[in-house]
CSV table of C-alpha atoms in Angstrom, one decimal:
chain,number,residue,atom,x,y,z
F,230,UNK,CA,34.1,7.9,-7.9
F,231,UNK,CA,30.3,8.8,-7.2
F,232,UNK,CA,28.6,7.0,-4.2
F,233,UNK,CA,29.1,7.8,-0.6
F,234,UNK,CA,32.3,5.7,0.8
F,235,UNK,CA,33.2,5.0,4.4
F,236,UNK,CA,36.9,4.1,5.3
F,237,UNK,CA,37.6,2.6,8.1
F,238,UNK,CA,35.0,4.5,10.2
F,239,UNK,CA,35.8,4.0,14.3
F,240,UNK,CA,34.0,6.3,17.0
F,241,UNK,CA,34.2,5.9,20.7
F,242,UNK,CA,32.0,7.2,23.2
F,243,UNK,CA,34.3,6.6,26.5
F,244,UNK,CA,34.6,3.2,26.6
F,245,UNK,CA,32.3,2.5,24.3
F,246,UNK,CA,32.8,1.5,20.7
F,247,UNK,CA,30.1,2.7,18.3
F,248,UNK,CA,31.6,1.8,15.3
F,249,UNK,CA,34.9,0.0,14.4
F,250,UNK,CA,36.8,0.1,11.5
F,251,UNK,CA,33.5,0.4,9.4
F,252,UNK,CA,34.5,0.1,5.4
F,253,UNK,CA,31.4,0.7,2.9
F,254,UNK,CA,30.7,1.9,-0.1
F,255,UNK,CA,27.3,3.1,-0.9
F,256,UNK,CA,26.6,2.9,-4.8
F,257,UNK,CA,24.4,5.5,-6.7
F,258,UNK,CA,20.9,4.8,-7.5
F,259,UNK,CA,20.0,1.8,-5.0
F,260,UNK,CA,17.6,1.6,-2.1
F,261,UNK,CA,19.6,-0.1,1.2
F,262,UNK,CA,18.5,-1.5,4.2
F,263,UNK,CA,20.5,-0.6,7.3
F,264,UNK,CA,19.8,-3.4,9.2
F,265,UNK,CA,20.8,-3.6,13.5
F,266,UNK,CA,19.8,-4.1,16.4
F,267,UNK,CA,19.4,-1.0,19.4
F,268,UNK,CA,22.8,0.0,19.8
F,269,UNK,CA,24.3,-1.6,16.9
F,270,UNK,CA,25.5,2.2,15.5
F,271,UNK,CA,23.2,2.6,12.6
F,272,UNK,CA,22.5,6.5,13.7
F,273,UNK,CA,25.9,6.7,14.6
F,274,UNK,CA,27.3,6.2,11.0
F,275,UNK,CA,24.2,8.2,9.7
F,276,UNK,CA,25.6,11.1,11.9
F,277,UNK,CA,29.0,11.0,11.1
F,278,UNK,CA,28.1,10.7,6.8
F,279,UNK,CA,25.8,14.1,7.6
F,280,UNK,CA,29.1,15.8,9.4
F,281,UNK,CA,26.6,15.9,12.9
F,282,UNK,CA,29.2,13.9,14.7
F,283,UNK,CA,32.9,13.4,14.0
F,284,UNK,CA,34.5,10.0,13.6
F,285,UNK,CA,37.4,9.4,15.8
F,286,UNK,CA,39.2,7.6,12.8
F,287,UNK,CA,38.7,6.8,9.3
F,288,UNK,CA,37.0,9.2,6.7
F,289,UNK,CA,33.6,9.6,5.0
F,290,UNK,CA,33.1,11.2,1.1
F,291,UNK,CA,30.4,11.4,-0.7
F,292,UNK,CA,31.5,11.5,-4.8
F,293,UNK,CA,35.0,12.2,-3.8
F,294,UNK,CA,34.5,15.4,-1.3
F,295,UNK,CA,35.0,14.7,2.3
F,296,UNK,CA,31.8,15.6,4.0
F,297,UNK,CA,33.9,17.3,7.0
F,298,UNK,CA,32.7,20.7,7.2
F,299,UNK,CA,31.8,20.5,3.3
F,300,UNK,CA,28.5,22.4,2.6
F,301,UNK,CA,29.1,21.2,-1.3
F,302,UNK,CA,29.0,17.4,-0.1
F,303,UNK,CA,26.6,17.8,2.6
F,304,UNK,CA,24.4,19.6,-0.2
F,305,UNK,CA,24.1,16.7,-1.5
F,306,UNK,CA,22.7,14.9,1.2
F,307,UNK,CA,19.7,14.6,3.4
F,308,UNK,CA,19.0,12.8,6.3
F,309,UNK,CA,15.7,12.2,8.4
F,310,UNK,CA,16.4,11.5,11.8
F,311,UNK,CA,14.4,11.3,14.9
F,312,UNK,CA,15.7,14.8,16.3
F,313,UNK,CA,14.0,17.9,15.0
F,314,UNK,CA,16.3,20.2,13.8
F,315,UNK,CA,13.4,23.0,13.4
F,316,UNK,CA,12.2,25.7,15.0
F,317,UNK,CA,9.0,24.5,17.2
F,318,UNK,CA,6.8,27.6,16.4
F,319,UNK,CA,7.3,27.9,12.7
F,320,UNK,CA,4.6,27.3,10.3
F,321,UNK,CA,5.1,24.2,7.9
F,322,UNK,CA,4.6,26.2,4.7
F,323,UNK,CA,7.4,28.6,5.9
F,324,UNK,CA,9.9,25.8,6.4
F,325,UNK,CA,9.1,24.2,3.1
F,326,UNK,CA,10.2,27.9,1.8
F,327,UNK,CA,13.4,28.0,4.3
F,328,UNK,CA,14.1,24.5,2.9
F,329,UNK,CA,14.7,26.0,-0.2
F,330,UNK,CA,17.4,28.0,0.4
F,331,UNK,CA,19.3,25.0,1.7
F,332,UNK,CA,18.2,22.5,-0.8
F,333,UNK,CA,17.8,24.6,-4.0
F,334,UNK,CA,16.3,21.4,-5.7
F,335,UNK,CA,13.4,21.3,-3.6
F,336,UNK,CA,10.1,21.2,-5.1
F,337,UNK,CA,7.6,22.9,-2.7
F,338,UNK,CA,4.6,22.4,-5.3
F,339,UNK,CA,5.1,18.3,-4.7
F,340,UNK,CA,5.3,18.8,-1.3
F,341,UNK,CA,2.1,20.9,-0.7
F,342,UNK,CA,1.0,17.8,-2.5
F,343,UNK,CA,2.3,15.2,-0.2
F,344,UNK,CA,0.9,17.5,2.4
F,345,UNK,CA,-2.9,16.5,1.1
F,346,UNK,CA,-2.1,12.8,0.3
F,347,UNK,CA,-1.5,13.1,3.8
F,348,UNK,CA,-4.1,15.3,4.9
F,349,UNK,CA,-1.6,17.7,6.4
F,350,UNK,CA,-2.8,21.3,6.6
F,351,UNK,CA,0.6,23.5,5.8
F,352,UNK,CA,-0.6,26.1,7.9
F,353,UNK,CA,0.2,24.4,11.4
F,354,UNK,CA,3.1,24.7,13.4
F,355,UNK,CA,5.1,21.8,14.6
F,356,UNK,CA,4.5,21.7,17.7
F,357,UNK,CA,0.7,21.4,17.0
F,358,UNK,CA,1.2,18.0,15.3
F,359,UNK,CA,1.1,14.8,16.6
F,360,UNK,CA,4.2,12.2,16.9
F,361,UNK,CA,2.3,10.6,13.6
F,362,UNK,CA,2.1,13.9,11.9
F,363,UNK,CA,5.8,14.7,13.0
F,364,UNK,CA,7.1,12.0,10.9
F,365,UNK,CA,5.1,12.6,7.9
F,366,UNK,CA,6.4,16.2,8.4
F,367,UNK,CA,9.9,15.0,8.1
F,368,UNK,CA,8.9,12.4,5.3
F,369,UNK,CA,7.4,15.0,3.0
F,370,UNK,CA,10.6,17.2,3.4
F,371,UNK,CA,12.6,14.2,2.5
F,372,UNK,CA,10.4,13.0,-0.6
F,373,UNK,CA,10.9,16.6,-2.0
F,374,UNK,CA,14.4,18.0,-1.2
F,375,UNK,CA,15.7,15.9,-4.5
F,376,UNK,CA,19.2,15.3,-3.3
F,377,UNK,CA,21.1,12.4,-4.7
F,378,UNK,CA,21.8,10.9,-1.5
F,379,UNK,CA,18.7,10.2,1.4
F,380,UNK,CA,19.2,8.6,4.3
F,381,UNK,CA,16.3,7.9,6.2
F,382,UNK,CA,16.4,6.9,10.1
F,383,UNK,CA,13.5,5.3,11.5
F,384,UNK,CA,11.3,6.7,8.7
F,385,UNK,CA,8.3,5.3,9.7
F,386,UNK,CA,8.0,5.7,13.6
F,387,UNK,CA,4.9,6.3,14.5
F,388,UNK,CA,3.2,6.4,11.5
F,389,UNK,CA,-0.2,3.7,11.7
F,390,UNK,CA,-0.1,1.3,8.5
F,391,UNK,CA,-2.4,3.3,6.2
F,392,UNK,CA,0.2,6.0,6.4
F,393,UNK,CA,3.6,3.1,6.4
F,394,UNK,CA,1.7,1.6,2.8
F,395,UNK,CA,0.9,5.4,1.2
F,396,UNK,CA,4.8,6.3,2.3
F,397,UNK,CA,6.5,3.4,0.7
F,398,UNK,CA,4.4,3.3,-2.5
F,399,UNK,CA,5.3,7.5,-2.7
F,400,UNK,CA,8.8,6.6,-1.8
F,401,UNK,CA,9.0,3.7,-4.9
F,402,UNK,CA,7.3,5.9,-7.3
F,403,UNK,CA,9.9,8.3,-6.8
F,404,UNK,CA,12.7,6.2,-7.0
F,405,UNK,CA,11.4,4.8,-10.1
F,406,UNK,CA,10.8,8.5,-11.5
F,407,UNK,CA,13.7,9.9,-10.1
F,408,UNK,CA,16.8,7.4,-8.6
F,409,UNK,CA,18.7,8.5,-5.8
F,410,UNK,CA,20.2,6.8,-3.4
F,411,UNK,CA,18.1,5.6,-0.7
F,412,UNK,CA,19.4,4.4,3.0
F,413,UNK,CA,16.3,3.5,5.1
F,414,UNK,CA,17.6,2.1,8.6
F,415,UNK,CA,14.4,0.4,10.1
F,416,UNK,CA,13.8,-2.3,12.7
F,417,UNK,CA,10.6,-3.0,10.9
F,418,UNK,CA,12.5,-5.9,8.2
F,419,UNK,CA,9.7,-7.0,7.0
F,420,UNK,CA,8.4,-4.2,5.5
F,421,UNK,CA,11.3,-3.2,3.4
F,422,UNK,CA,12.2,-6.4,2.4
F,423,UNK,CA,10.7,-6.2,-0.6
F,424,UNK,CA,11.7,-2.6,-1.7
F,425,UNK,CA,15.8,-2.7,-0.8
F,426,UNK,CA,18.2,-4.1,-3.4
F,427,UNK,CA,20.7,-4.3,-0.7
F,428,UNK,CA,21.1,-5.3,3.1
F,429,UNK,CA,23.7,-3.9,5.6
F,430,UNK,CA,23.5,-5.7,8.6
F,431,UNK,CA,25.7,-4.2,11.7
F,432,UNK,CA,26.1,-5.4,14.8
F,433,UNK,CA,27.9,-4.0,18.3
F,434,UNK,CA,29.7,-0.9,15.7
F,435,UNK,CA,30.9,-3.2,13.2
F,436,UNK,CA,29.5,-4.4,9.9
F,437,UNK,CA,28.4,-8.1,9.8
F,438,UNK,CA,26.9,-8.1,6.2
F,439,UNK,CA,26.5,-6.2,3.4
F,440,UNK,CA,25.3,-7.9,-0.1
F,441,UNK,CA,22.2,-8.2,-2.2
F,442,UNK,CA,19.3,-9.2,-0.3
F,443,UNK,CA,17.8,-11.8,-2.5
F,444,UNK,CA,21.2,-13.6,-2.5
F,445,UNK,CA,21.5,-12.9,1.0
F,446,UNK,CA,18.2,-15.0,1.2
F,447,UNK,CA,19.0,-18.0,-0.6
F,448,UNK,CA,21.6,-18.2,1.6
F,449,UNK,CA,19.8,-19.4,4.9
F,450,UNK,CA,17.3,-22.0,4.9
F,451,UNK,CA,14.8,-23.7,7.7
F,452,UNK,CA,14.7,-27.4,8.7
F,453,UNK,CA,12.1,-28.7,10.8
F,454,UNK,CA,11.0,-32.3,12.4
F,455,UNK,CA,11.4,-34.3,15.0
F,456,UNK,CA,14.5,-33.2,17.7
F,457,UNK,CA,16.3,-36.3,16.8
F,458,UNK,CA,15.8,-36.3,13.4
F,459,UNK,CA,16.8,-32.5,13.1
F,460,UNK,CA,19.9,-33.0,15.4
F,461,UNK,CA,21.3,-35.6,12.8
F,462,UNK,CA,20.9,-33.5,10.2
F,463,UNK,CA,22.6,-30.3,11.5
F,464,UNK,CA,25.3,-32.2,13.2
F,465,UNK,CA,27.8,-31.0,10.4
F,466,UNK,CA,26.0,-28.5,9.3
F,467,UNK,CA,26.4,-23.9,9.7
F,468,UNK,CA,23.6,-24.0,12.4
F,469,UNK,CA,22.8,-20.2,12.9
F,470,UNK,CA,20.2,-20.9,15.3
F,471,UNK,CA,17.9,-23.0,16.9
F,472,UNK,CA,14.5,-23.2,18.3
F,473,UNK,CA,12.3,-26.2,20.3
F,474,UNK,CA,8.5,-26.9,20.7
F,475,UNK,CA,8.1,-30.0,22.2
F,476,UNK,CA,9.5,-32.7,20.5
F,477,UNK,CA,9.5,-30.7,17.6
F,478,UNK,CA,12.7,-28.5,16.6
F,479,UNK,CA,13.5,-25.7,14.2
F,480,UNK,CA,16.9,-25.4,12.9
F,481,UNK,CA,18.3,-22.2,10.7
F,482,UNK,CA,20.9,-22.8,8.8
F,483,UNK,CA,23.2,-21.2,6.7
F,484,UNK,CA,23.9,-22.8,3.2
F,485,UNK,CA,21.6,-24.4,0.7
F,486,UNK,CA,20.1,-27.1,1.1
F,487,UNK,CA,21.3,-30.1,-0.1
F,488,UNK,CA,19.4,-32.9,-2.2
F,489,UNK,CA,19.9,-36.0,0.7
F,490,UNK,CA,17.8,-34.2,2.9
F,491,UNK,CA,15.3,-37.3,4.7
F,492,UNK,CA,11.5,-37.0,4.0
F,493,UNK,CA,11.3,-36.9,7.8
F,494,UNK,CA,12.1,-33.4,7.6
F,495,UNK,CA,10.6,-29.7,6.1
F,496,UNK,CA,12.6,-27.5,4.6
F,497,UNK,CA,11.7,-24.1,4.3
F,498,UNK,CA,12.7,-20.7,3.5
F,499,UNK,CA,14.5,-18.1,6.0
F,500,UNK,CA,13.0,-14.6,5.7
F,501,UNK,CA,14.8,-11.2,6.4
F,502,UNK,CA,13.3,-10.7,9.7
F,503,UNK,CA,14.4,-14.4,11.1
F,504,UNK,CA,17.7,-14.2,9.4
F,505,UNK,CA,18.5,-10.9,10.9
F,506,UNK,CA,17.1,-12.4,14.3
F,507,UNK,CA,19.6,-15.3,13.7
F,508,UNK,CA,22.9,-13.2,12.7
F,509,UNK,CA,22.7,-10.9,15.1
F,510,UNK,CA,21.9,-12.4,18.1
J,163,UNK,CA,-2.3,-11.3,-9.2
J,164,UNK,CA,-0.4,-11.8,-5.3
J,165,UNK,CA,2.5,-11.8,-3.8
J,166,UNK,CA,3.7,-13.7,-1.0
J,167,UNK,CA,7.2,-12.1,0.4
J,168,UNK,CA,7.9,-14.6,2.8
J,169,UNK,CA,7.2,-17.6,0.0
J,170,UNK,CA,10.5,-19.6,-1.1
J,171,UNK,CA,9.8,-18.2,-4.6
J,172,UNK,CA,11.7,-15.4,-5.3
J,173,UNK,CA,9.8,-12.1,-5.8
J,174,UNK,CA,11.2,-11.5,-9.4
J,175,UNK,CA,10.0,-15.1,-10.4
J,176,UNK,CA,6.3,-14.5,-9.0
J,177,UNK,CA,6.1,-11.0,-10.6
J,178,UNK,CA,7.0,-13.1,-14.0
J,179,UNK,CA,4.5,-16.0,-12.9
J,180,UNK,CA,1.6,-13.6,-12.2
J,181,UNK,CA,1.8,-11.5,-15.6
J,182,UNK,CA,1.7,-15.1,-17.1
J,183,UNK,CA,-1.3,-16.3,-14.9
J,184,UNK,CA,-3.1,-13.2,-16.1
J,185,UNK,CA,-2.2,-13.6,-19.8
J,186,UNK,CA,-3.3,-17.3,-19.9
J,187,UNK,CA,-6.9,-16.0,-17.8
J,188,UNK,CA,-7.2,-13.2,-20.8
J,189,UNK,CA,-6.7,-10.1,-18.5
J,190,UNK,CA,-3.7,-9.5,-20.5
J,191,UNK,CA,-4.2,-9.7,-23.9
J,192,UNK,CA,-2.4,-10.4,-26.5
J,193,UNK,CA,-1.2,-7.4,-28.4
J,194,UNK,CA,-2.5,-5.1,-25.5
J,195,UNK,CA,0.1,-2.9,-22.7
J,196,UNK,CA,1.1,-4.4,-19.6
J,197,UNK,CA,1.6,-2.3,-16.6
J,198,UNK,CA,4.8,-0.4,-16.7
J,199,UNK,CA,7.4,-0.9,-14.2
J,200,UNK,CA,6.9,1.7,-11.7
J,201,UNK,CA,3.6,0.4,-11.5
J,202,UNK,CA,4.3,-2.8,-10.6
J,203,UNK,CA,6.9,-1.8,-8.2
J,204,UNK,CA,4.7,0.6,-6.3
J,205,UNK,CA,1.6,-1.6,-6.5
J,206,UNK,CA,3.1,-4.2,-5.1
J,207,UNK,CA,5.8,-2.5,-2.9
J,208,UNK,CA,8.7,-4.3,-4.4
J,209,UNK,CA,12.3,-2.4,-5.8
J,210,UNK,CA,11.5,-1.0,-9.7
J,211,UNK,CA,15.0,-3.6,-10.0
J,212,UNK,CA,12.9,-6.9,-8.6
J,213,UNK,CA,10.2,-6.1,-11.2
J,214,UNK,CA,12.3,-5.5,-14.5
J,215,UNK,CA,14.0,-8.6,-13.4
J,216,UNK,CA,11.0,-10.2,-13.4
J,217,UNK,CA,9.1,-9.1,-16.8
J,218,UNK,CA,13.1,-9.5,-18.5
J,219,UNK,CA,12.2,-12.9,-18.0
J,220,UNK,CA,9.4,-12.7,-19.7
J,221,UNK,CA,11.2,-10.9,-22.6
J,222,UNK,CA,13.8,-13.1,-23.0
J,223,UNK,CA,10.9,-16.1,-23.6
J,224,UNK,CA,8.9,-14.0,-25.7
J,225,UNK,CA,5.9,-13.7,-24.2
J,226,UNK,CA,6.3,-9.6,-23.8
J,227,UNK,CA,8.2,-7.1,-26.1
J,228,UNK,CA,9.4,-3.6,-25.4
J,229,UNK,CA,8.3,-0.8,-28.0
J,230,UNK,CA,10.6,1.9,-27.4
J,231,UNK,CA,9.1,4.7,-25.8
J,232,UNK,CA,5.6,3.6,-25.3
J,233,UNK,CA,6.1,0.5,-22.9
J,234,UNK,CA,5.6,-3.3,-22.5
J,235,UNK,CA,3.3,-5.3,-24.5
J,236,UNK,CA,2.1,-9.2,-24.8
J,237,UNK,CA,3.0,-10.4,-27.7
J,238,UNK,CA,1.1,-12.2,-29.8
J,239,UNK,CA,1.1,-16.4,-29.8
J,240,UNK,CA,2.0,-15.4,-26.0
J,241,UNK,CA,-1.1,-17.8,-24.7
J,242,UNK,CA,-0.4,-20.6,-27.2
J,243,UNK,CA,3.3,-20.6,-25.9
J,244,UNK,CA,2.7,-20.4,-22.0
J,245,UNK,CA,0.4,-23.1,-22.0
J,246,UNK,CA,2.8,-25.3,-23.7
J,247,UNK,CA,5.2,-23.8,-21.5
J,248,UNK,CA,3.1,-24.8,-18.2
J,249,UNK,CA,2.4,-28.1,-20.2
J,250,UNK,CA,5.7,-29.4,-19.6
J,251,UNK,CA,5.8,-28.4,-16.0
J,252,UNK,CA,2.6,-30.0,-15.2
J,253,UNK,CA,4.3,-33.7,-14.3
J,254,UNK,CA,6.8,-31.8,-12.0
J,255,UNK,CA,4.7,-29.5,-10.8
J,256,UNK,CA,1.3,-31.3,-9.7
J,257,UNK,CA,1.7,-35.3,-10.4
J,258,UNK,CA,5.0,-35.5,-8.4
J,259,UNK,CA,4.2,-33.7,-5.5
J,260,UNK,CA,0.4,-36.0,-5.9
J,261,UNK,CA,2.1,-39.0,-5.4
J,262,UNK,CA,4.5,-38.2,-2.5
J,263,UNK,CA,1.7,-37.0,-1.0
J,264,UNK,CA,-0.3,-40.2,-1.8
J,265,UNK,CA,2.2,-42.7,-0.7
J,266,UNK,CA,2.4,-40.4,2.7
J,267,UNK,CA,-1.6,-41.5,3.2
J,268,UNK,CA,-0.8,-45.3,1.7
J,269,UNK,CA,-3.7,-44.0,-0.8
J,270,UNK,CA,-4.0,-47.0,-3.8
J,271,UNK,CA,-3.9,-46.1,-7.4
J,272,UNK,CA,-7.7,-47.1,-7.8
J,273,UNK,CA,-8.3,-44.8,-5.0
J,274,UNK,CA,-6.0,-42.0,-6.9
J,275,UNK,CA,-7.3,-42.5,-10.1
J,276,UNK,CA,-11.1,-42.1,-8.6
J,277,UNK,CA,-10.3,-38.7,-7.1
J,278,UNK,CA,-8.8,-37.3,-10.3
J,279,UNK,CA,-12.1,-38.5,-11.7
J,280,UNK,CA,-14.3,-37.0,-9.2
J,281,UNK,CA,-11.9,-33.5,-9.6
J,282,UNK,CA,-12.3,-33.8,-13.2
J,283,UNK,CA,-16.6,-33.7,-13.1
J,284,UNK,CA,-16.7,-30.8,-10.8
């Protein structure tokens, strides 16, 4: 089967669980959202699909393979992640060249072109660039290696919003071009909201949620009104959270909203970024 | 043409509403291309899947075909048959929510009918 599948993935560090009895599959050709809060073991499962860290239990395979000490599976995959895995004194047009020899697919004409979309002179050294210019370092690699499998951690850190807008639209145009299967873990929601088909959602090491984020949508909603009036109306009700002003009160529930709801009350919608807030708090 | 992320419209539905808004205002004509896919999807920062979601909408209706290889075009009678289209919504739409929002301010008919007047001459 092609995809990348994780059975039963548990890791322990001492006493603490960083992932438990994770199952997911990761189909071909669809952008995800790796959704969690600090801790939750987002990088964790990253690390342990990119063979950096073993899992104490369970497996990982990508098409099949076991990516274990597999340079034929792991060839397959790329990951960004906030650690710098090159040498500090090497040139950036050099490493686009050593890239090569590791990812034979990648296409150093496109990413001398990223370079000037993002007005990054090649001829620098790494550790002559900003935190800014870091990232986009890391994204240009990423945006050119042409691996079926990306997995991006934190893609955008540090990067101001001219630079977040040109990387998504890059990033889209690509995908659309060229599908691969794209894993962006961010705890900016509401910018990816709109480009990933699906959400993961983990929290402390285990997976909460995992489906299509516009279904995953319609299935919260927002009532607001008066704290009495709200209170009757969730008293039966999934309440996944709630929040007072005054006399006023928000509810979030879970559900759909049903047709008897009093004109006293507002319904609205539940964005990503609230309903993460909600399910993981 | 806009998108609002956070409305309670889904994104697929507004991508399908906008391409109609700008073929009833003439931006899109009839018989002319529309914007291919990865265009809208990196334009508007949305999944290439959210956008052909949204214009297979509009195929299904009628309003845009597919020529094979060269992309997405209005089709013609597109205008005739969205405003007919927007026709029928226009009770639910606009008069409904007018009139629970009238009742809500105890406004009279008379008082009703004179605004859509004065609306009407502007």
């Amino acid at each position: 089967m092609n995809g990348i599948e994780l059975k039963n993935l548990t890791k322990h560090y001492g006493n603490l669980c960083a992932l438990e009895q994770v199952n997911l599959t990761l189909e071909e050709n669809k952008i995800y959202g790796l959704l969690g809060r600090n801790g939750a073991g987002k990088t964790t499962l990253l690390n342990i699909i990119t063979n950096r860290i073993f899992a104490d239990d369970g497996e990982a395979t990508v098409d099949g393979e076991t990516v274990v000490n597999n340079d034929k599976a792991l060839g397959k995959i790329y990951m960004l992640s906030e650690k710098l895995y090159y040498p500090e004194r090497m040139k950036i047009n050099n490493i686009f060249q050593w890239t090569k020899s590791f990812y034979p697919d990648f296409d150093k004409a496109y990413a001398i072109r990223l370079c000037e979309m993002f007005e990054l002179n090649p001829n620098k050294t790494l550790r002559s660039l900003s935190t800014g210019y870091l990232t986009i370092f890391k994204l240009i690699i990423a945006l050119s290696v042409n691996v079926p499998y990306l997995l991006l951690d934190e893609p955008v850190l540090g990067l101001d919003a001219y630079h977040r807008d040109l990387f998504y639209r890059i990033l889209l145009e690509k995908f659309s071009e060229k599908p691969c299967t794209i894993v962006i873990s961010t705890h900016l929601i509401e910018e990816v909201s709109g480009i990933i088909e699906e959400v993961i959602i983990m929290k402390q090491g285990k997976l909460i949620h995992k489906e299509a984020c516009e279904e995953l949508l319609s299935k919260g909603y927002t009532i607001s009104g008066k704290a009495a009036d709200v209170d009757a109306f969730i008293a039966d009700r999934r309440v996944i959270g709630v929040d007072t002003l005054g006399g006023l009160k928000v509810a979030y529930l879970l559900g759909k909203p049903d047709s008897n709801i009093s004109k006293d009350l507002e319904i609205s919608h539940l964005d990503l970024q609230k309903l993460f807030i909600q399910l993981t708090n | 043409m806009e998108l609002n992320l956070n409305s309670e419209k889904a994104i697929f539905l507004q991508i399908a509403e906008g391409i109609e808004d700008a073929i009833l205002s003439g931006a899109f004509e009839e018989e002319s291309q529309i914007p291919s896919i990865t265009e809208f999807s990196v334009n508007y920062k949305i999944n290439p899947a959210t956008a052909l979601k949204g214009i297979n909408l509009l195929v299904d209706s009628g309003v845009v075909y597919k020529k094979r290889g060269l992309g997405m075009f209005v089709a013609s009678g597109a205008i005739e048959r969205l405003r007919q289209k927007r026709k029928d919504q226009f009770f639910d739409n606009y008069i409904v929510s007018l009139v629970a929002e009238a009742r809500r301010l105890n406004l009279t008919e008379a008082e009703i009918k004179s605004m859509i007047e004065r609306g009407l001459k502007q």
